[in-house]
Short mmCIF file of C-alpha atoms in Angstrom, two decimals:
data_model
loop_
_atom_site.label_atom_id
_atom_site.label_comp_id
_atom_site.label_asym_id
_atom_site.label_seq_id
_atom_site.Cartn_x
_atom_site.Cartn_y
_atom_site.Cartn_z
CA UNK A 52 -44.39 -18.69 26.47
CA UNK A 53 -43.28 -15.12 27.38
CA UNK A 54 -44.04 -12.06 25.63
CA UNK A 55 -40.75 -10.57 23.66
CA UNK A 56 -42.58 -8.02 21.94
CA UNK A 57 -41.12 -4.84 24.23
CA UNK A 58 -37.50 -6.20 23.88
CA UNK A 59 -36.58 -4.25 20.72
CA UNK A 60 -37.96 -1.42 21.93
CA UNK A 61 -36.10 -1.83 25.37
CA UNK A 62 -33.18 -2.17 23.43
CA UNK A 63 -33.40 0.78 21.22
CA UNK A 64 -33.99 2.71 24.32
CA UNK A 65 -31.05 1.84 25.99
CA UNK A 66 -28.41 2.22 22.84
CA UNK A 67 -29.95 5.70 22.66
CA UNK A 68 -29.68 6.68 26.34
CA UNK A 69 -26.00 4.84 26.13
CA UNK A 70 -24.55 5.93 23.27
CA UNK A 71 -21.34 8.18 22.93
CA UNK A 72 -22.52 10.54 20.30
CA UNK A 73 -21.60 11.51 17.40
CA UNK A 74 -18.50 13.87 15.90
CA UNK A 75 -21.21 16.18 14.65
CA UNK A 76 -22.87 16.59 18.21
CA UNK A 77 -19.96 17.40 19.65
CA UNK A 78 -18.22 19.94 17.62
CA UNK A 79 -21.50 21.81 16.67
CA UNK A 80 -21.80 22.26 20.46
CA UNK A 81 -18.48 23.75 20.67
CA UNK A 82 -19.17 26.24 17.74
CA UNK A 83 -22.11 27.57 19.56
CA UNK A 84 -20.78 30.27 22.12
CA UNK A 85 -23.20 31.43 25.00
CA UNK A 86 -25.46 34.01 24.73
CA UNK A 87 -23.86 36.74 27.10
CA UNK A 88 -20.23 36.17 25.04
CA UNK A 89 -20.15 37.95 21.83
CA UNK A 90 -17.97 36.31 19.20
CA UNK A 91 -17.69 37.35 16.07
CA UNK A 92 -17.32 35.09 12.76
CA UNK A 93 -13.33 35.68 12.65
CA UNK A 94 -13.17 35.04 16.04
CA UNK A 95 -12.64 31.49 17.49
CA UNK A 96 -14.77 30.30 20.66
CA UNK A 97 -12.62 28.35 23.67
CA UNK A 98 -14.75 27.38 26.42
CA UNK A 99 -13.47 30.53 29.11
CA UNK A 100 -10.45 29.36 31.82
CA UNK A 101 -11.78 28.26 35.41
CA UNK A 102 -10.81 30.48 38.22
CA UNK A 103 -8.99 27.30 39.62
CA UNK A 104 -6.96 26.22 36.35
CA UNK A 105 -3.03 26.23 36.53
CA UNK A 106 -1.81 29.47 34.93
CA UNK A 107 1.14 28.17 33.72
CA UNK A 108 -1.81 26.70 31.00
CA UNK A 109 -3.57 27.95 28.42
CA UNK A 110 -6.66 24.96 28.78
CA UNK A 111 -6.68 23.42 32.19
CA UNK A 112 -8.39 20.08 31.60
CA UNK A 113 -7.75 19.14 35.46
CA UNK A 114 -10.13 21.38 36.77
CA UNK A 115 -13.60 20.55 34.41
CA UNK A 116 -16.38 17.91 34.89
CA UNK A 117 -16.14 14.92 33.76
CA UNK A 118 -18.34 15.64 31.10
CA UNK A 119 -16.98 19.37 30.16
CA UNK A 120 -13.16 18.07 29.80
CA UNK A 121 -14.40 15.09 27.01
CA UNK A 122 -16.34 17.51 24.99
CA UNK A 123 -13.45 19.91 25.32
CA UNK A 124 -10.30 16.88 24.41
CA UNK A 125 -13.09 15.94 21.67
CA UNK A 126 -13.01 19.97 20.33
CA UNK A 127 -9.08 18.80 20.00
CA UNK A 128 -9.25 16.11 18.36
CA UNK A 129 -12.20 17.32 15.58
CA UNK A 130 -9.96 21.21 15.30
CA UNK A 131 -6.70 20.82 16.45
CA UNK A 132 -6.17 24.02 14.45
CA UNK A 133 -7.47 26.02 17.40
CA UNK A 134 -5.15 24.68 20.03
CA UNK A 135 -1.86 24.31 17.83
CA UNK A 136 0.80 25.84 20.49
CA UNK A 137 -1.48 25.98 23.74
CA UNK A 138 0.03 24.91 27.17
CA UNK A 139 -2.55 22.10 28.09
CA UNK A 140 -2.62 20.47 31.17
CA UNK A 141 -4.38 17.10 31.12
CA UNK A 142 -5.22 14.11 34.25
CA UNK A 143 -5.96 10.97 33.19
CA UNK A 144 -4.59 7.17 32.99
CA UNK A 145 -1.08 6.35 31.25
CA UNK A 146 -1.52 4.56 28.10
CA UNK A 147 1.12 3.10 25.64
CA UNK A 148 1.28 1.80 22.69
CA UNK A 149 3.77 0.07 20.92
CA UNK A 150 4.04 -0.06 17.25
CA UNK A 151 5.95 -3.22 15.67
CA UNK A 152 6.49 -1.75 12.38
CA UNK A 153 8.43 0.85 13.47
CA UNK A 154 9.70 -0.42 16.90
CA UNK A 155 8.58 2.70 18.42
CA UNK A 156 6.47 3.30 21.64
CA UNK A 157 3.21 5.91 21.77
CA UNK A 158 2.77 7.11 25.20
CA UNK A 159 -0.84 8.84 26.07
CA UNK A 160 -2.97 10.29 28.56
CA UNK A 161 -6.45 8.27 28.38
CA UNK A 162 -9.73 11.11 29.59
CA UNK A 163 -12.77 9.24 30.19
CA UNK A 164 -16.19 10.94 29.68
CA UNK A 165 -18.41 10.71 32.77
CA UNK A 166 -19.79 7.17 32.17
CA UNK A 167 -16.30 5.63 31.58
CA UNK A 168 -17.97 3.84 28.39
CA UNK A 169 -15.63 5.98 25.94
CA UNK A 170 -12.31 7.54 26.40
CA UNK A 171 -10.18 10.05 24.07
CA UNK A 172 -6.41 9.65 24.49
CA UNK A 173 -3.80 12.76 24.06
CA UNK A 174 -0.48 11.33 22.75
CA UNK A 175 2.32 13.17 24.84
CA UNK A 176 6.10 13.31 24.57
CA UNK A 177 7.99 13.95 27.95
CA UNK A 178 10.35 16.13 28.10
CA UNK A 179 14.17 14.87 28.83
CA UNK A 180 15.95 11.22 28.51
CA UNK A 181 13.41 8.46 29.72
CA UNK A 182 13.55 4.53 29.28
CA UNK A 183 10.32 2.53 29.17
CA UNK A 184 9.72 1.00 31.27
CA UNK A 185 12.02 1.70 33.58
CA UNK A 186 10.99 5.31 33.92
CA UNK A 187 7.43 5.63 33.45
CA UNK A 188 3.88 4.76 35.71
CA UNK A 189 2.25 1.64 34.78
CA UNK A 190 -0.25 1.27 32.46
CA UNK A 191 -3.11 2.36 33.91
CA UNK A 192 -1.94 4.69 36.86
CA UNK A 193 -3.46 8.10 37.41
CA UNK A 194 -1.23 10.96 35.97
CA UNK A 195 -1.49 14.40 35.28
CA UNK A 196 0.82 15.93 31.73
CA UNK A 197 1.51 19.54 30.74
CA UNK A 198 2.55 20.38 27.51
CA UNK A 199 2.46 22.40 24.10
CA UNK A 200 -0.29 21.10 21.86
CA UNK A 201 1.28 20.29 18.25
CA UNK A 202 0.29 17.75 15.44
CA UNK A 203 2.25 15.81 13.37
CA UNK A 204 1.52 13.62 10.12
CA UNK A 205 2.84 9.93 9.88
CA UNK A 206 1.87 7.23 7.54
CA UNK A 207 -0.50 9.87 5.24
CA UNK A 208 -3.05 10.65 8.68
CA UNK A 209 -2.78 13.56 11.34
CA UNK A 210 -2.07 12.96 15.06
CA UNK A 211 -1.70 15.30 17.92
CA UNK A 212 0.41 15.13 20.71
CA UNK A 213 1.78 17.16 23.72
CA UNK A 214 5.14 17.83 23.09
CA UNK A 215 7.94 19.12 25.95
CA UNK A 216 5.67 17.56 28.34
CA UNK A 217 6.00 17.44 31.85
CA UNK A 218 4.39 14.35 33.70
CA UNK A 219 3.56 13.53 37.81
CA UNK A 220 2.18 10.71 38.98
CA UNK A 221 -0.93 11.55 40.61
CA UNK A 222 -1.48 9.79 44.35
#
């Protein structure tokens, strides 16, 4: 008979080394600013822009590591206060959703963190007159949006979205 004694253990140790994190983790990191940049308590932190971002943006998510741009879409997502009006410039996969109720499509730009195991989506709304599916990438197809960061509240919840966006289909 073999020996299962370890495989609780083994499997505790692997959730932990696997897991996503928590919202706490995350935005607790994002509160604490560097040691060499002085902040002050009225002053709001926002990870500094990368000599190579666009500066037609205000947060260039195309040009961070894999791990830098998740913690930075999950900032977002947890304090969209910070980022209301911001250009942002985002790369990621399309993503829609349609909702029955209302007979209305979602469109998104999925980020993955570095292990691909979770993914944050940014809703966007491109700018002009566009059919689905007629004029958009398919699902799944690398693009890259650009657009003002907003929120909006439907159904008694928050969402934010990229609104006026502008969207290329990455090769």
């Amino acid at each position: 008979m073999k020996n299962y004694k370890l495989l609780p253990a083994v499997l505790l140790m692997t959730g932990l080394l696997t897991a996503c994190g928590s919202a706490n983790q995350v935005q607790a990191s994002t509160e604490t600013a560097p040691a060499d940049v002085s902040v002050s308590e009225t002053e709001e932190f926002i990870i500094p822009q990368n000599p190579d971002a666009d500066p037609a943006s205000d947060v260039d998510l195309t040009v961070l590591s894999s791990t830098m741009v998740y913690s930075q879409v999950a900032d977002m997502m947890y304090t969209p206060e910070k980022y209301d009006g911001k250009i942002i410039k985002a790369s990621g996969l399309f993503s829609v959703y349609h909702d029955d109720s209302q007979d209305k499509n979602y469109y998104a730009v999925l980020i993955q963190d570095a292990t691909a195991c979770c993914a944050q989506g940014i809703e966007f709304v491109w700018k002009g007159e566009h059919s689905y599916p007629e004029d958009y990438p398919e699902v799944g197809q690398e693009i890259t949006v650009m657009g003002t960061f907003g929120t909006y509240e439907e159904d008694g919840a928050t969402y934010t979205q990229l609104l006026d966006a502008t969207l290329t289909v990455n090769s």
